[in-house]
Amino acid sequence: FAPVVVLSRALKLYHKRLRVYTLIDMAPRSSTVLTVLKILPLALYLRSASCKLGLPILGCDGPLCPVAIGKSGNCTPTANTAEQQAWCEHAWTPWANNLLSTFKIPYRVRCSKSDGFEFSKIIACVEIIGYLMLWVPGTAKKGAFILTATMAFALHFHLTFLKDSADKLGLQFVLLFAGLAVYLMETNGNKSGKIGSKPRPPKKGGSKKRN
């Protein structure tokens, strides 16, 4: 049975190395996909956070569109600072406080001009931290989790509080699945699952001869 044993071991070694070389070949493509996802569409989180913080960039300083607060008008909401502040005060805050009370959490969020739209700025900080973590080695997976969780809450708000239909939430679902894809594809440099790691050389003298 010696030839059969040798052949079996050779086949196992071949398949093991074939799998490693396949992963090495896939590594550049996976890296490219991750980079594209982090730029488009996940960079939209930076624009969203900028508007929440009231920065006069990327169109955040535009006027409030009446359509954004349920009124009639000849404009399209752009999620600028004025619109996000209105949403935060009249929609995000009651939704969040209701959610907190449901889970018996003794805390109430605030979001009005008197408190500097506190809740909106908290969300902005979460978005910025989560996005920046995508580019820091060792934290990309955690950053993707933060952004995915943030969008999951946003979808819960749209579906349960605003009663929006799923077909109107295309951008939100794109951001959710993009964050989830980065979370699943990132390895954070973990050697056990790192794509492109060199195959270990076979052990010498691994089999002992029987007397």
mmCIF file of N, CA, C and O in Angstrom, residues 8-55:
data_model
loop_
_atom_site.group_PDB
_atom_site.id
_atom_site.type_symbol
_atom_site.label_atom_id
_atom_site.label_comp_id
_atom_site.label_asym_id
_atom_site.label_seq_id
_atom_site.Cartn_x
_atom_site.Cartn_y
_atom_site.Cartn_z
ATOM 1 N N SER A 8 -1.635 9.505 -2.307
ATOM 2 C CA SER A 8 -2.642 10.239 -1.543
ATOM 3 C C SER A 8 -2.052 11.495 -0.933
ATOM 4 O O SER A 8 -2.650 12.576 -0.984
ATOM 5 N N ARG A 9 -0.859 11.365 -0.366
ATOM 6 C CA ARG A 9 -0.208 12.529 0.240
ATOM 7 C C ARG A 9 0.166 13.561 -0.816
ATOM 8 O O ARG A 9 0.053 14.777 -0.591
ATOM 9 N N ALA A 10 0.594 13.100 -1.960
ATOM 10 C CA ALA A 10 0.962 14.015 -3.039
ATOM 11 C C ALA A 10 -0.251 14.805 -3.529
ATOM 12 O O ALA A 10 -0.166 16.000 -3.805
ATOM 13 N N LEU A 11 -1.388 14.108 -3.644
ATOM 14 C CA LEU A 11 -2.616 14.786 -4.090
ATOM 15 C C LEU A 11 -3.069 15.821 -3.067
ATOM 16 O O LEU A 11 -3.502 16.923 -3.435
ATOM 17 N N LYS A 12 -2.978 15.478 -1.782
ATOM 18 C CA LYS A 12 -3.359 16.425 -0.742
ATOM 19 C C LYS A 12 -2.477 17.667 -0.784
ATOM 20 O O LYS A 12 -2.947 18.797 -0.661
ATOM 21 N N LEU A 13 -1.168 17.454 -0.954
ATOM 22 C CA LEU A 13 -0.229 18.567 -1.025
ATOM 23 C C LEU A 13 -0.509 19.423 -2.257
ATOM 24 O O LEU A 13 -0.477 20.657 -2.203
ATOM 25 N N TYR A 14 -0.849 18.779 -3.384
ATOM 26 C CA TYR A 14 -1.146 19.492 -4.629
ATOM 27 C C TYR A 14 -2.379 20.378 -4.462
ATOM 28 O O TYR A 14 -2.375 21.561 -4.826
ATOM 29 N N HIS A 15 -3.440 19.803 -3.891
ATOM 30 C CA HIS A 15 -4.679 20.569 -3.713
ATOM 31 C C HIS A 15 -4.478 21.720 -2.730
ATOM 32 O O HIS A 15 -5.049 22.799 -2.912
ATOM 33 N N LYS A 16 -3.662 21.478 -1.715
ATOM 34 C CA LYS A 16 -3.408 22.525 -0.737
ATOM 35 C C LYS A 16 -2.684 23.691 -1.384
ATOM 36 O O LYS A 16 -3.053 24.855 -1.198
ATOM 37 N N ARG A 17 -1.669 23.403 -2.179
ATOM 38 C CA ARG A 17 -0.905 24.468 -2.830
ATOM 39 C C ARG A 17 -1.724 25.142 -3.924
ATOM 40 O O ARG A 17 -1.631 26.348 -4.127
ATOM 41 N N LEU A 18 -2.559 24.362 -4.615
ATOM 42 C CA LEU A 18 -3.420 24.936 -5.653
ATOM 43 C C LEU A 18 -4.378 25.955 -5.037
ATOM 44 O O LEU A 18 -4.602 27.033 -5.591
ATOM 45 N N ARG A 19 -4.917 25.621 -3.878
ATOM 46 C CA ARG A 19 -5.835 26.546 -3.194
ATOM 47 C C ARG A 19 -5.111 27.822 -2.783
ATOM 48 O O ARG A 19 -5.627 28.929 -2.931
ATOM 49 N N VAL A 20 -3.893 27.698 -2.262
ATOM 50 C CA VAL A 20 -3.115 28.863 -1.839
ATOM 51 C C VAL A 20 -2.799 29.757 -3.019
ATOM 52 O O VAL A 20 -2.958 30.980 -2.964
ATOM 53 N N TYR A 21 -2.354 29.136 -4.148
ATOM 54 C CA TYR A 21 -2.012 29.935 -5.320
ATOM 55 C C TYR A 21 -3.245 30.607 -5.910
ATOM 56 O O TYR A 21 -3.175 31.706 -6.460
ATOM 57 N N THR A 22 -4.405 29.959 -5.788
ATOM 58 C CA THR A 22 -5.651 30.577 -6.254
ATOM 59 C C THR A 22 -5.970 31.806 -5.429
ATOM 60 O O THR A 22 -6.375 32.848 -5.950
ATOM 61 N N LEU A 23 -5.777 31.701 -4.101
ATOM 62 C CA LEU A 23 -6.013 32.843 -3.221
ATOM 63 C C LEU A 23 -5.039 33.967 -3.520
ATOM 64 O O LEU A 23 -5.406 35.147 -3.498
ATOM 65 N N ILE A 24 -3.794 33.624 -3.812
ATOM 66 C CA ILE A 24 -2.798 34.641 -4.162
ATOM 67 C C ILE A 24 -3.210 35.366 -5.434
ATOM 68 O O ILE A 24 -3.093 36.582 -5.557
ATOM 69 N N ASP A 25 -3.724 34.613 -6.410
ATOM 70 C CA ASP A 25 -4.157 35.201 -7.670
ATOM 71 C C ASP A 25 -5.368 36.113 -7.463
ATOM 72 O O ASP A 25 -5.531 37.122 -8.146
ATOM 73 N N MET A 26 -6.223 35.760 -6.493
ATOM 74 C CA MET A 26 -7.426 36.556 -6.235
ATOM 75 C C MET A 26 -7.141 37.804 -5.409
ATOM 76 O O MET A 26 -7.934 38.747 -5.412
ATOM 77 N N ALA A 27 -6.004 37.829 -4.713
ATOM 78 C CA ALA A 27 -5.715 38.916 -3.794
ATOM 79 C C ALA A 27 -5.741 40.299 -4.434
ATOM 80 O O ALA A 27 -6.378 41.207 -3.907
ATOM 81 N N PRO A 28 -5.054 40.522 -5.598
ATOM 82 C CA PRO A 28 -5.105 41.855 -6.196
ATOM 83 C C PRO A 28 -6.510 42.281 -6.570
ATOM 84 O O PRO A 28 -6.881 43.436 -6.389
ATOM 85 N N ARG A 29 -7.325 41.327 -7.082
ATOM 86 C CA ARG A 29 -8.686 41.671 -7.472
ATOM 87 C C ARG A 29 -9.531 42.011 -6.253
ATOM 88 O O ARG A 29 -10.322 42.944 -6.275
ATOM 89 N N SER A 30 -9.362 41.256 -5.158
ATOM 90 C CA SER A 30 -10.103 41.539 -3.936
ATOM 91 C C SER A 30 -9.724 42.899 -3.386
ATOM 92 O O SER A 30 -10.575 43.652 -2.915
ATOM 93 N N SER A 31 -8.435 43.230 -3.445
ATOM 94 C CA SER A 31 -7.970 44.520 -2.960
ATOM 95 C C SER A 31 -8.573 45.658 -3.773
ATOM 96 O O SER A 31 -8.967 46.691 -3.223
ATOM 97 N N THR A 32 -8.680 45.466 -5.088
ATOM 98 C CA THR A 32 -9.259 46.487 -5.959
ATOM 99 C C THR A 32 -10.736 46.683 -5.646
ATOM 100 O O THR A 32 -11.215 47.821 -5.557
ATOM 101 N N VAL A 33 -11.453 45.585 -5.462
ATOM 102 C CA VAL A 33 -12.880 45.665 -5.144
ATOM 103 C C VAL A 33 -13.089 46.396 -3.822
ATOM 104 O O VAL A 33 -13.982 47.250 -3.706
ATOM 105 N N LEU A 34 -12.276 46.085 -2.824
ATOM 106 C CA LEU A 34 -12.390 46.740 -1.528
ATOM 107 C C LEU A 34 -12.149 48.240 -1.644
ATOM 108 O O LEU A 34 -12.876 49.047 -1.049
ATOM 109 N N THR A 35 -11.142 48.617 -2.423
ATOM 110 C CA THR A 35 -10.835 50.044 -2.595
ATOM 111 C C THR A 35 -11.982 50.770 -3.272
ATOM 112 O O THR A 35 -12.363 51.872 -2.863
ATOM 113 N N VAL A 36 -12.547 50.135 -4.301
ATOM 114 C CA VAL A 36 -13.668 50.750 -5.007
ATOM 115 C C VAL A 36 -14.870 50.923 -4.073
ATOM 116 O O VAL A 36 -15.517 51.975 -4.050
ATOM 117 N N LEU A 37 -15.164 49.900 -3.279
ATOM 118 C CA LEU A 37 -16.294 49.982 -2.349
ATOM 119 C C LEU A 37 -16.092 51.074 -1.303
ATOM 120 O O LEU A 37 -17.041 51.773 -0.923
ATOM 121 N N LYS A 38 -14.857 51.244 -0.847
ATOM 122 C CA LYS A 38 -14.584 52.254 0.172
ATOM 123 C C LYS A 38 -14.723 53.671 -0.374
ATOM 124 O O LYS A 38 -15.026 54.602 0.376
ATOM 125 N N ILE A 39 -14.488 53.815 -1.687
ATOM 126 C CA ILE A 39 -14.609 55.138 -2.304
ATOM 127 C C ILE A 39 -16.025 55.374 -2.811
ATOM 128 O O ILE A 39 -16.631 56.421 -2.577
ATOM 129 N N LEU A 40 -16.539 54.402 -3.517
ATOM 130 C CA LEU A 40 -17.911 54.471 -4.030
ATOM 131 C C LEU A 40 -18.617 53.191 -3.635
ATOM 132 O O LEU A 40 -18.216 52.115 -4.091
ATOM 133 N N PRO A 41 -19.616 53.240 -2.817
ATOM 134 C CA PRO A 41 -20.351 54.424 -2.361
ATOM 135 C C PRO A 41 -20.047 54.877 -0.930
ATOM 136 O O PRO A 41 -20.629 55.841 -0.465
ATOM 137 N N LEU A 42 -19.152 54.178 -0.213
ATOM 138 C CA LEU A 42 -19.027 54.414 1.219
ATOM 139 C C LEU A 42 -18.510 55.810 1.580
ATOM 140 O O LEU A 42 -18.734 56.282 2.696
ATOM 141 N N ALA A 43 -17.848 56.489 0.632
ATOM 142 C CA ALA A 43 -17.384 57.853 0.919
ATOM 143 C C ALA A 43 -18.548 58.821 1.112
ATOM 144 O O ALA A 43 -18.357 59.928 1.620
ATOM 145 N N LEU A 44 -19.750 58.404 0.739
ATOM 146 C CA LEU A 44 -20.932 59.242 0.966
ATOM 147 C C LEU A 44 -21.154 59.503 2.458
ATOM 148 O O LEU A 44 -21.797 60.484 2.835
ATOM 149 N N TYR A 45 -20.624 58.614 3.300
ATOM 150 C CA TYR A 45 -20.743 58.833 4.744
ATOM 151 C C TYR A 45 -20.018 60.117 5.156
ATOM 152 O O TYR A 45 -20.451 60.802 6.089
ATOM 153 N N LEU A 46 -18.912 60.451 4.483
ATOM 154 C CA LEU A 46 -18.181 61.672 4.809
ATOM 155 C C LEU A 46 -18.998 62.912 4.466
ATOM 156 O O LEU A 46 -19.015 63.888 5.214
ATOM 157 N N ARG A 47 -19.697 62.869 3.330
ATOM 158 C CA ARG A 47 -20.536 64.002 2.961
ATOM 159 C C ARG A 47 -21.694 64.147 3.944
ATOM 160 O O ARG A 47 -22.023 65.253 4.382
ATOM 161 N N SER A 48 -22.289 63.024 4.307
ATOM 162 C CA SER A 48 -23.385 63.040 5.262
ATOM 163 C C SER A 48 -22.927 63.606 6.605
ATOM 164 O O SER A 48 -23.615 64.444 7.209
ATOM 165 N N ALA A 49 -21.765 63.183 7.060
ATOM 166 C CA ALA A 49 -21.238 63.665 8.340
ATOM 167 C C ALA A 49 -20.891 65.146 8.266
ATOM 168 O O ALA A 49 -21.121 65.894 9.234
ATOM 169 N N SER A 50 -20.347 65.589 7.144
ATOM 170 C CA SER A 50 -19.995 67.005 6.984
ATOM 171 C C SER A 50 -21.226 67.893 7.117
ATOM 172 O O SER A 50 -21.181 68.955 7.748
ATOM 173 N N CYS A 51 -22.330 67.454 6.512
ATOM 174 C CA CYS A 51 -23.563 68.233 6.606
ATOM 175 C C CYS A 51 -24.128 68.219 8.019
ATOM 176 O O CYS A 51 -24.665 69.222 8.502
ATOM 177 N N LYS A 52 -24.008 67.098 8.713
ATOM 178 C CA LYS A 52 -24.485 67.029 10.099
ATOM 179 C C LYS A 52 -23.701 67.974 11.001
ATOM 180 O O LYS A 52 -24.237 68.522 11.968
ATOM 181 N N LEU A 53 -22.424 68.170 10.680
ATOM 182 C CA LEU A 53 -21.579 69.062 11.474
ATOM 183 C C LEU A 53 -21.689 70.518 11.031
ATOM 184 O O LEU A 53 -21.062 71.399 11.633
ATOM 185 N N GLY A 54 -22.454 70.754 9.975
ATOM 186 C CA GLY A 54 -22.658 72.127 9.507
ATOM 187 C C GLY A 54 -21.496 72.707 8.744
ATOM 188 O O GLY A 54 -21.347 73.935 8.678
ATOM 189 N N LEU A 55 -20.664 71.862 8.144
ATOM 190 C CA LEU A 55 -19.536 72.369 7.370
ATOM 191 C C LEU A 55 -20.024 72.889 6.016
ATOM 192 O O LEU A 55 -20.796 72.220 5.331
#
